[in-house]
Every structure is written in C-alpha cells, then in structure tokens.
PDB file of C-alpha atoms in Angstrom:
ATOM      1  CA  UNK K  17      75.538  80.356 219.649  1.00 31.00           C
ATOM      2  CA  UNK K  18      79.304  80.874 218.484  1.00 37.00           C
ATOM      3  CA  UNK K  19      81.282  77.909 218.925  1.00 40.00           C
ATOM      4  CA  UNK K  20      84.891  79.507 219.415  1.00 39.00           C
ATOM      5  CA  UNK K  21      87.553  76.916 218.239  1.00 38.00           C
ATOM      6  CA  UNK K  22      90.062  78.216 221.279  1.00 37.00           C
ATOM      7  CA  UNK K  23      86.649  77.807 223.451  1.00 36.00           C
ATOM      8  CA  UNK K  24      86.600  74.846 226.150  1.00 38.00           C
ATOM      9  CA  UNK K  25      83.141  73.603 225.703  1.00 39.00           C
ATOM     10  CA  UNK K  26      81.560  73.434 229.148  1.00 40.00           C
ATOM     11  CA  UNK K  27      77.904  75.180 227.998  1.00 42.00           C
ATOM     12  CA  UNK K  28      75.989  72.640 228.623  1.00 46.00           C
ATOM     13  CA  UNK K  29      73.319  73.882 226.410  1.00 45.00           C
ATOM     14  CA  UNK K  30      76.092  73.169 223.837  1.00 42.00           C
ATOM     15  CA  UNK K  31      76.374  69.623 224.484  1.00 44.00           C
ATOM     16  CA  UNK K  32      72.760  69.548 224.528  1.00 47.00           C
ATOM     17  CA  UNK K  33      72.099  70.920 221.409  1.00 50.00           C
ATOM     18  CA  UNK K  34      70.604  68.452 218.887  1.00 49.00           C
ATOM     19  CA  UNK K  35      72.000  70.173 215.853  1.00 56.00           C
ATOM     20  CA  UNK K  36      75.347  70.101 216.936  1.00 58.00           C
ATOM     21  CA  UNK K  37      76.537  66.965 214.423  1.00 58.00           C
ATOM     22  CA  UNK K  38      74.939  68.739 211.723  1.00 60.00           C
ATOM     23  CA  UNK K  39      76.883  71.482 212.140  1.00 62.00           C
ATOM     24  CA  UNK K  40      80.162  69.212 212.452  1.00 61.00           C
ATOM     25  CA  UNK K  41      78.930  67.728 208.910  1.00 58.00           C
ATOM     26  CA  UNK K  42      78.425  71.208 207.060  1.00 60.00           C
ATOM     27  CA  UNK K  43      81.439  72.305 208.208  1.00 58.00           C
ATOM     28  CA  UNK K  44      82.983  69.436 207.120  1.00 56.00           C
ATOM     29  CA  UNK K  45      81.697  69.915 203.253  1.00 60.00           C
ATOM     30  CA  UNK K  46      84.238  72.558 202.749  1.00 60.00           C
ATOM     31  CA  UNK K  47      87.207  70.789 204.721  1.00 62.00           C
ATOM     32  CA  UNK K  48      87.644  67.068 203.473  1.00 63.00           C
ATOM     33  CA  UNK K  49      90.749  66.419 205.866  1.00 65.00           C
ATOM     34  CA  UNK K  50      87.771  67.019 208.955  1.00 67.00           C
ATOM     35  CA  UNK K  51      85.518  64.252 207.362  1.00 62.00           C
ATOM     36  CA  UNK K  52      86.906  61.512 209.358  1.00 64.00           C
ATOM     37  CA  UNK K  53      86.871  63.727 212.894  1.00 65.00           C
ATOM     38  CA  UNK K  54      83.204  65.191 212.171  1.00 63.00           C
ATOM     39  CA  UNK K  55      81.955  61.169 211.510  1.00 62.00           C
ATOM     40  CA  UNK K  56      83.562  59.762 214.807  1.00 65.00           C
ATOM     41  CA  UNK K  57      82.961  62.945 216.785  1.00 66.00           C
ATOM     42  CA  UNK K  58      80.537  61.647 219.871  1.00 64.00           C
ATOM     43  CA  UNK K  59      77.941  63.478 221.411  1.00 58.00           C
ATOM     44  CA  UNK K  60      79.968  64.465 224.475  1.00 58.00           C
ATOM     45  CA  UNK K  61      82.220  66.966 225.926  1.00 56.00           C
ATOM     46  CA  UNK K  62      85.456  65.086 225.342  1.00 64.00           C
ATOM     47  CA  UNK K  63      84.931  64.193 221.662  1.00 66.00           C
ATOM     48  CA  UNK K  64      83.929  67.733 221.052  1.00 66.00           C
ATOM     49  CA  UNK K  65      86.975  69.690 222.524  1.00 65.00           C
ATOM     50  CA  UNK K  66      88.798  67.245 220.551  1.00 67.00           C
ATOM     51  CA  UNK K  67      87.688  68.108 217.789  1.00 68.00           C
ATOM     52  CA  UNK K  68      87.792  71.789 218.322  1.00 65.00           C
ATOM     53  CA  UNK K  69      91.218  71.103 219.268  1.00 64.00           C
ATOM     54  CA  UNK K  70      92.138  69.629 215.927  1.00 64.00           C
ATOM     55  CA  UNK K  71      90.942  72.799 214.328  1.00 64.00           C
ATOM     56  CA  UNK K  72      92.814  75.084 216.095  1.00 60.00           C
ATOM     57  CA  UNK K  73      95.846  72.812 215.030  1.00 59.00           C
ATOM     58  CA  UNK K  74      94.750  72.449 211.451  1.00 59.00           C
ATOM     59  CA  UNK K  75      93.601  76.043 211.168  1.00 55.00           C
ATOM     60  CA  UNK K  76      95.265  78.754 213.118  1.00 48.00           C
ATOM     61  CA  UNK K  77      94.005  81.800 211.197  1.00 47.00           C
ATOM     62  CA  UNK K  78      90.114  80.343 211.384  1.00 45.00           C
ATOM     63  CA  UNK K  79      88.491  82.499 213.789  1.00 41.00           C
ATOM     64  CA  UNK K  80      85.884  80.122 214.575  1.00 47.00           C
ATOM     65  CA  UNK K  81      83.428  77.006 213.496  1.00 46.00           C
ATOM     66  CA  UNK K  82      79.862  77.815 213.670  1.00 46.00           C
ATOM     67  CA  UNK K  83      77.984  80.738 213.658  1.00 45.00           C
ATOM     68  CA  UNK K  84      74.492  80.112 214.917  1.00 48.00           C
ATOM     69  CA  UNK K  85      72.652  79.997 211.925  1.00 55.00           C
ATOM     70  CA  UNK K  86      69.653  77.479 210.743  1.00 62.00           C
ATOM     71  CA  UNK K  87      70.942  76.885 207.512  1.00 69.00           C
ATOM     72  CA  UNK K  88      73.986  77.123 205.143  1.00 78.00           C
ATOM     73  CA  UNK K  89      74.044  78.289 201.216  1.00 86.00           C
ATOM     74  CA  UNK K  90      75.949  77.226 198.205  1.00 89.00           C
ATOM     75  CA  UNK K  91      76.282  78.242 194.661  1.00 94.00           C
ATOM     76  CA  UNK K  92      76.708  75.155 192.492  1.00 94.00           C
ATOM     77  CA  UNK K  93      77.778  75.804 188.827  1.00 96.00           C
ATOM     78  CA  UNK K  94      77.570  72.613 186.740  1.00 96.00           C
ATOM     79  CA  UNK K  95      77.862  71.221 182.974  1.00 96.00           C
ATOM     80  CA  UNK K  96      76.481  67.517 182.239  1.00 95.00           C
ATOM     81  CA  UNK K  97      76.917  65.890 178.783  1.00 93.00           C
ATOM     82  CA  UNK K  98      76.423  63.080 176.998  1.00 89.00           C
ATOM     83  CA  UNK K  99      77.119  61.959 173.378  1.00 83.00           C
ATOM     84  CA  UNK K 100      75.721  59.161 171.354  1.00 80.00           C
ATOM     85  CA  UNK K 101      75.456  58.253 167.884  1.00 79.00           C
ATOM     86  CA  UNK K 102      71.818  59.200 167.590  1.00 83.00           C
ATOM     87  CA  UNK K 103      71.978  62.051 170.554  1.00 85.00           C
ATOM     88  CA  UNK K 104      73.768  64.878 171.993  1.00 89.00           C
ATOM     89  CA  UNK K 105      73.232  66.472 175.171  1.00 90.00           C
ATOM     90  CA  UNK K 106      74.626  69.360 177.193  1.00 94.00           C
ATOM     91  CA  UNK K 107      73.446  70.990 180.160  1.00 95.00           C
ATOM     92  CA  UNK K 108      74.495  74.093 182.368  1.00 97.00           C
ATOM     93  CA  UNK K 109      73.002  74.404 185.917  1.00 97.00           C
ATOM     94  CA  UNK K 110      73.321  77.448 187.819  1.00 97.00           C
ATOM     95  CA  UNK K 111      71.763  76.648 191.566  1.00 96.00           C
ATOM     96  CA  UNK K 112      71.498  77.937 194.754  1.00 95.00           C
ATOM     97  CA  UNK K 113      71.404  75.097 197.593  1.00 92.00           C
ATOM     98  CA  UNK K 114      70.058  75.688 201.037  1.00 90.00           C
ATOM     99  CA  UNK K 115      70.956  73.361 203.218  1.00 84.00           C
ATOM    100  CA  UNK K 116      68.430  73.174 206.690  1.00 77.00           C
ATOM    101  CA  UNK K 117      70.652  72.020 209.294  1.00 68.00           C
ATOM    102  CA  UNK K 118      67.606  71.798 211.948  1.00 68.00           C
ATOM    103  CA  UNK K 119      65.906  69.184 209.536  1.00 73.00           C
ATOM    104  CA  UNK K 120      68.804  66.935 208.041  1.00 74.00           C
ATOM    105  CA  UNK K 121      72.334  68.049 206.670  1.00 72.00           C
ATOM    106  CA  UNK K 122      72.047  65.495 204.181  1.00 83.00           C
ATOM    107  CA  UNK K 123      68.425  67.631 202.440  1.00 88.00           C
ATOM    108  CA  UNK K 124      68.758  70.617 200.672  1.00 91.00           C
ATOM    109  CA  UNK K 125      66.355  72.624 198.932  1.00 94.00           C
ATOM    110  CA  UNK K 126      67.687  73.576 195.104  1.00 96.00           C
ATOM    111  CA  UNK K 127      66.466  76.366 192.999  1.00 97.00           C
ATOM    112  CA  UNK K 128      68.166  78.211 189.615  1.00 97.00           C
ATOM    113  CA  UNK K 129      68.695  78.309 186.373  1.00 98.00           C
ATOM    114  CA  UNK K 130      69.611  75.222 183.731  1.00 97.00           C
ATOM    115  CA  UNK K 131      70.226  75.874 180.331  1.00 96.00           C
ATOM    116  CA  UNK K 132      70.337  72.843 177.911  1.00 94.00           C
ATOM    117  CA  UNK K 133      71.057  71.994 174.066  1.00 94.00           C
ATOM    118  CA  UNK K 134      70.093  68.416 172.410  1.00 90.00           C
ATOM    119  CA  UNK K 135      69.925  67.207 168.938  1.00 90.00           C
ATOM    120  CA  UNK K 136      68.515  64.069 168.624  1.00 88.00           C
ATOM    121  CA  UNK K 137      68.301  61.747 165.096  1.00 88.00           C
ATOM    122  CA  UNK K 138      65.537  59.205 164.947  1.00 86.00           C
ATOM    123  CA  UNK K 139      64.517  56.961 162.574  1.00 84.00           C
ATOM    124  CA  UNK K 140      60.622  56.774 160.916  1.00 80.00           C
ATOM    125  CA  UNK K 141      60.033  53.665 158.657  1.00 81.00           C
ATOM    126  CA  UNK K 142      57.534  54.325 155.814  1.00 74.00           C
ATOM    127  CA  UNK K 143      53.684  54.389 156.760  1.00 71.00           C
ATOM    128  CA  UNK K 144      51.459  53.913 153.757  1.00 64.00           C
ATOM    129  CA  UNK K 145      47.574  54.253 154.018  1.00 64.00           C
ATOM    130  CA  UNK K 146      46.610  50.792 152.764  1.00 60.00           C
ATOM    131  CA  UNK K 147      44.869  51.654 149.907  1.00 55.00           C
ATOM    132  CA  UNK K 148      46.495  50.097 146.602  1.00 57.00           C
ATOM    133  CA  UNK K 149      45.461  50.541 142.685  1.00 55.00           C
ATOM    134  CA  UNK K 150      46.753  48.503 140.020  1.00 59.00           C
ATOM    135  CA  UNK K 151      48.439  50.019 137.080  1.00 58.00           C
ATOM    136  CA  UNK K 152      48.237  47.413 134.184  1.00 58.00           C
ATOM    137  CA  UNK K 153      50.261  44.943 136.408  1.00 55.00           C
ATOM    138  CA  UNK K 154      51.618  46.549 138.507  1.00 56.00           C
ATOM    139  CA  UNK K 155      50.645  46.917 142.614  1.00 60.00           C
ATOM    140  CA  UNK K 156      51.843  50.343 144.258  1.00 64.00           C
ATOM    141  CA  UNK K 157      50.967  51.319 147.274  1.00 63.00           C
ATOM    142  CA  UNK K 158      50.273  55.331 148.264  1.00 67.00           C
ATOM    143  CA  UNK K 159      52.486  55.820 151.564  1.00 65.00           C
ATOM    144  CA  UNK K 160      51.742  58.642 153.580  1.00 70.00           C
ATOM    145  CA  UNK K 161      55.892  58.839 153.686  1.00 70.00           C
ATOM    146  CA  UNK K 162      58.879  56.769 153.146  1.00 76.00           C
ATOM    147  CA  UNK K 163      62.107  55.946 155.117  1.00 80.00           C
ATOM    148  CA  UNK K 164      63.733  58.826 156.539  1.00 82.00           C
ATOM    149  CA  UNK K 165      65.440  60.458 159.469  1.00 86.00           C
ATOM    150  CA  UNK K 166      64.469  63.696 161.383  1.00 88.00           C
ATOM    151  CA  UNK K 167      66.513  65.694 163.397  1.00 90.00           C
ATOM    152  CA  UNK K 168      65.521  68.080 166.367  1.00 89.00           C
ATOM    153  CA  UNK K 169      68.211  70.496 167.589  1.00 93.00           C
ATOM    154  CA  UNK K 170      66.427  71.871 171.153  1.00 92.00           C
ATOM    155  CA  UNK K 171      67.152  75.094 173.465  1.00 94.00           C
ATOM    156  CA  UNK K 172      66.004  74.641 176.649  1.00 94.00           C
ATOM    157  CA  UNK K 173      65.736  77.155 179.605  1.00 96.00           C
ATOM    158  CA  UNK K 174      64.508  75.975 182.843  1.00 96.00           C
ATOM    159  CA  UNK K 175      64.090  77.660 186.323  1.00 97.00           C
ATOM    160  CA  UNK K 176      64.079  74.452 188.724  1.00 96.00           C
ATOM    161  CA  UNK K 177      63.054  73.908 191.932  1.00 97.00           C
ATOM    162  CA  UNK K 178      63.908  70.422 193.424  1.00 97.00           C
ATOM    163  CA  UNK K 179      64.956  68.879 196.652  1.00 96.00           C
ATOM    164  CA  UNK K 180      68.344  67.273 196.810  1.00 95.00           C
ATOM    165  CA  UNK K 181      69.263  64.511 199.259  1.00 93.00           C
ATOM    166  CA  UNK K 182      72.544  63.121 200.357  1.00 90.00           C
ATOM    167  CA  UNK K 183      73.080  60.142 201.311  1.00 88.00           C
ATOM    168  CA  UNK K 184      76.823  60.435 203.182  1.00 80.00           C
ATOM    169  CA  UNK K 185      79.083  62.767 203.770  1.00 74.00           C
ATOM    170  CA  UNK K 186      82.437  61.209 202.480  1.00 77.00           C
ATOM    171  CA  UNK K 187      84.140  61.596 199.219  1.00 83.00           C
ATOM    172  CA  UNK K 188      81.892  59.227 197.326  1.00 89.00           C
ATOM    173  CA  UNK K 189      78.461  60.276 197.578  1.00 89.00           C
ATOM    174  CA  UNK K 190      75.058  59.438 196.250  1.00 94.00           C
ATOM    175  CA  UNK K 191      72.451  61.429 195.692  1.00 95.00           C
ATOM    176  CA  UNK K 192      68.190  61.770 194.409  1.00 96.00           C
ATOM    177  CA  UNK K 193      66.337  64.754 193.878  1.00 97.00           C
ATOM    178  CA  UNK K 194      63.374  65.530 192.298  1.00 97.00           C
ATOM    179  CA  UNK K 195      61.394  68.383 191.579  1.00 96.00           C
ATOM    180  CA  UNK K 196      59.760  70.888 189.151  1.00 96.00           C
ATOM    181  CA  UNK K 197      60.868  73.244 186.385  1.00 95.00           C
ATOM    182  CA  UNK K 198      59.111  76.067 184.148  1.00 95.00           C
ATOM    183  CA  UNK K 199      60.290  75.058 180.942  1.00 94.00           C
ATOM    184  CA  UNK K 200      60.582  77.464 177.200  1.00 95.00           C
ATOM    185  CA  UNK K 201      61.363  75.244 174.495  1.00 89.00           C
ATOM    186  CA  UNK K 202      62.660  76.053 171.182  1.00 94.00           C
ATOM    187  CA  UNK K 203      63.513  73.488 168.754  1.00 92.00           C
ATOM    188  CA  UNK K 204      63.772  73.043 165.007  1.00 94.00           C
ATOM    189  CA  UNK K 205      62.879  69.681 163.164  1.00 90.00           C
ATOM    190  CA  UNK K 206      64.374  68.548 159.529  1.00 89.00           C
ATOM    191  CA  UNK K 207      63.988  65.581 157.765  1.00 86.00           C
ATOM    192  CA  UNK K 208      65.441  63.437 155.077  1.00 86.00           C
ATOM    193  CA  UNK K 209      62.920  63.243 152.603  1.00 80.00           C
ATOM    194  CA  UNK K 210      61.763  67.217 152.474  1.00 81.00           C
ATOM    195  CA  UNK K 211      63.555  70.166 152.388  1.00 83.00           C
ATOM    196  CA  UNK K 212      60.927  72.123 155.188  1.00 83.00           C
ATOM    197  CA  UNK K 213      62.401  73.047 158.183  1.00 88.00           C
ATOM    198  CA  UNK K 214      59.525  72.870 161.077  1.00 89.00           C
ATOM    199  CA  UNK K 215      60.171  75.522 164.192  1.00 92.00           C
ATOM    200  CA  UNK K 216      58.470  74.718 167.333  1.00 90.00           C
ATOM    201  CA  UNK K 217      58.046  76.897 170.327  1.00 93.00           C
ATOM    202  CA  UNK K 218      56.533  75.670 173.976  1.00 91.00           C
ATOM    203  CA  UNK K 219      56.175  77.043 177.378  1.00 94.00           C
ATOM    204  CA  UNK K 220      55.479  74.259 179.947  1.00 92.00           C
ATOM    205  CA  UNK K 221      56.267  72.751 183.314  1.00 93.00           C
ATOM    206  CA  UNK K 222      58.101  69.858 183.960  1.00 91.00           C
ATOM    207  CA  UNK K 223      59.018  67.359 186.286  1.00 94.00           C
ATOM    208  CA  UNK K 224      62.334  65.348 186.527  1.00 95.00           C
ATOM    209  CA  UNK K 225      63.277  63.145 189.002  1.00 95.00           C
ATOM    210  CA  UNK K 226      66.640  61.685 189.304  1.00 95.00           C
ATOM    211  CA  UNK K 227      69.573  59.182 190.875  1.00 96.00           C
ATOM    212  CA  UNK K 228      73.207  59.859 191.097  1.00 96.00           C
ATOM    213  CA  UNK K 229      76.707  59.957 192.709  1.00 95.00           C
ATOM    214  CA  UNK K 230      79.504  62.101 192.715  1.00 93.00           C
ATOM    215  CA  UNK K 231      83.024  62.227 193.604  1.00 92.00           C
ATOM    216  CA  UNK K 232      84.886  64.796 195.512  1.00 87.00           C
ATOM    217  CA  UNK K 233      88.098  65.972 193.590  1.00 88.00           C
ATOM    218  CA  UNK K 234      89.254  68.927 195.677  1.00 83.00           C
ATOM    219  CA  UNK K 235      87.112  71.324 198.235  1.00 76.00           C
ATOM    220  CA  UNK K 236      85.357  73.200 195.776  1.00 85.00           C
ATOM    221  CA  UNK K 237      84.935  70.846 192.490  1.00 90.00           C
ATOM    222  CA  UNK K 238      83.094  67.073 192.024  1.00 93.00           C
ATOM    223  CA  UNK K 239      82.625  65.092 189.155  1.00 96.00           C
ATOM    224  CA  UNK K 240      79.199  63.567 188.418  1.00 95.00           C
ATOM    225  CA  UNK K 241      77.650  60.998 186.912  1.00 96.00           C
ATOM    226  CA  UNK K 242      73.598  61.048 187.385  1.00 95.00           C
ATOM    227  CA  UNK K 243      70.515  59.495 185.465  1.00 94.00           C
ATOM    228  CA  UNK K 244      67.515  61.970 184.907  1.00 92.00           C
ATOM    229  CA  UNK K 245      64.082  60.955 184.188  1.00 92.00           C
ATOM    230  CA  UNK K 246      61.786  63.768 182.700  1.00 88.00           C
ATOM    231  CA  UNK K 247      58.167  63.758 182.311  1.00 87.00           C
ATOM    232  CA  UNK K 248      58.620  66.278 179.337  1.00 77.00           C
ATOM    233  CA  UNK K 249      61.768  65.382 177.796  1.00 72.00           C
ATOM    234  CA  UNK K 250      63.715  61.925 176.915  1.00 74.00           C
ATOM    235  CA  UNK K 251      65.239  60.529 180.054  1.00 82.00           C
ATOM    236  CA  UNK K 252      68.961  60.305 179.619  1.00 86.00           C
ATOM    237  CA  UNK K 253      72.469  59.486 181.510  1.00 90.00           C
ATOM    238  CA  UNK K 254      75.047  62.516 182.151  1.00 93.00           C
ATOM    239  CA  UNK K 255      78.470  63.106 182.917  1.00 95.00           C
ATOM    240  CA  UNK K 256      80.034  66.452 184.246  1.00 95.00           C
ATOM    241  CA  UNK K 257      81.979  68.501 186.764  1.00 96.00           C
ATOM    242  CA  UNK K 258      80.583  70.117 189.446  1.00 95.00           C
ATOM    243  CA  UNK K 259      82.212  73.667 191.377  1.00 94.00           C
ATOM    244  CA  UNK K 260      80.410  74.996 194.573  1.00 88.00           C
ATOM    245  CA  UNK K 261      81.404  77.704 196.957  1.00 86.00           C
ATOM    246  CA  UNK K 262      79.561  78.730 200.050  1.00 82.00           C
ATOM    247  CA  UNK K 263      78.037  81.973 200.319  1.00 82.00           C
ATOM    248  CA  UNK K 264      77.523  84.517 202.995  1.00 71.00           C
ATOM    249  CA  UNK K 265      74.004  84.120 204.686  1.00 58.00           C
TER     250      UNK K 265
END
C-alpha cells in the first residue's frame, strides 16, 4: 500500500490496517514538527486525512508518506566518552538499526561495528607471603610485591548484535538494549614497581546490557547519556552524540 499525501483516504483496508500508527511514528523520527500530529492522530478516517493534509501543507515537494514496507533502516554513527581520574573511555559505534514496524516501532534490532579505547589506573596494596625471619633484631617480612599502580591501555573491536527498545517517541527518549558482541582484545599492562611491559591478546564474546536516554537536537543528530553493564569489561557511564540517517530498503 502507498499512502499518497494528496490521497483522500476512503480504502477501508487503510483504516483497517493495524500498522497504520506505526507507520505515523517512523515517519515521524525524521520530521520532529509531525511528532505532536502522529501522537494525537486517531484511528479513523477524519484524523487521518488530517494529518495527510498537514503534510501536504508542511511538505509540498514530498511525493508521498509510506511505502508499504515491513520495516525501516537507519545508519547510526556514534562516539561515547567518559573521563575520570583513574579511567578513560572512548567508544565509536557504527550500527545498522532495523526497525519492524509489524511488531512495535518502539523495537529495533541493532547490529555493527564498535570500536573502543580505555586506560584504566588501579591501585594494588602490598601482599607479602607471611613468612618472616629475624635478622639480629630486626623483623622483615618477604612480600610477594609492594605498593604500586598498573595501568592497562585496551583496543577493543566488537561486532554487536543487540535489541534496542524505545520507550516514546518525543524529543526526550529513553532507551534499554541488550545483546551480544564478538570481542578481540588487545591491551598492554605497566606497573610502578617494574619496568616489564605485559601484552595481552583475547578473542571472546560478550554480553552488555544497558539503560539510557537521549535527546533530540535536530532531525539527524541526539546527544546521549547511557549506563552499560558488561559481563567482560568494567561497567561504566557514557556521554556522546549520536547522527542517524535513514537508508533506502
């Protein structure tokens, strides 16, 4: 079905259609001034002509609303950071979202690339074995080490897979997803009290979960803030910008 913004809508199998308000809601992630009319558009005739009406006014070159498809795509490029005195974070996602309207056009099924740098400080107070000797009067104690710091600078690529849920469909909007992610991990470790550098190297899979909201700045760009738990990594609180377009499908 092509829904035709100079169209009178008198198919009834167009006012029938279940998905219709879904559609009103996807279309209305890439035009913020139709938020309010896709919310308080009924499921009726009247409300929908008067909506299709406002489009025509608002949009006299757009040849029309809806093609009849089951879902809609978007590319979301994003880069999350965070900086502490003890850690560093930054993270680039490159995703592709489906969103389903037949299921809910608040769920969307995510799937990319993220790319991620940390370097985190932490602090080790000395461990010492418990045994003791005494030299003339003297105690000591053998320690296994001494106070010191190490330091882990991490590369991280990950190919994730999650599924994304929004909770409205307004400027402010929270969101959850969770999911999965094939994970290569390189890091180096150093530490205050040696001058050996250890290299690590893992392949694994991980899974994140996590709870956020963003805010709409203009039709194509949000700013973030989001709280990820990892199974793998150190759960941690981001900040970012967000840029989406929607792509032909």
């Amino acid at each position: 079905m092509m829904l035709n913004k100079k169209d009178s809508v008198n198919d009834h199998e167009i006012i029938q259609d279940d998905n219709y308000r879904n559609k009103l809601v996807i279309l209305s992630k890439q035009y913020p001034d139709l938020w309010k009319q896709a919310r308080n558009t009924r499921f009726n005739e009247a409300d929908v002509q008067k909506f299709i009406s406002y489009l025509n006014g608002k949009y006299a070159t757009y040849h029309h609303a809806f093609i009849n498809n089951d879902s809609f795509r978007f590319l979301n490029i994003s880069l999350k950071g965070i900086a502490q005195n003890n850690l560093s974070n930054i993270v680039l996602d490159v995703l592709t979202s489906d969103y389903f309207i037949n299921t809910s056009s608040n769920l969307s099924l995510k799937y990319g690339v993220e790319l991620s740098y940390s370097k985190q400080t932490a602090f080790f107070p000395k461990l010492f074995s418990g045994l003791m000797f005494e030299n003339g009067s003297t105690m000591d104690s053998i320690y296994i080490y001494k106070d010191h710091y190490e330091t882990m600078n991490a590369k991280i690529v990950e190919l994730p897979v999650m599924l994304n849920y929004e909770f409205t469909n307004s400027t402010v909007t929270p969101y959850c997803y969770v999911g999965l992610a094939p994970m290569l991990y390189f890091a180096t470790i150093s530490r205050t009290d040696s001058n050996e550098i250890r290299h690590e190297t893992k392949f694994t899979v991980n899974a994140f979960a996590a709870l956020g909201i963003k805010l709409k700045l203009t039709n194509a760009c949000n700013i973030m803030a989001e709280y990820k738990c990892h199974v793998i990594n150190q759960s941690n609180f981001l900040l970012g910008v967000e840029y989406y377009l929607k792509l032909k499908h």
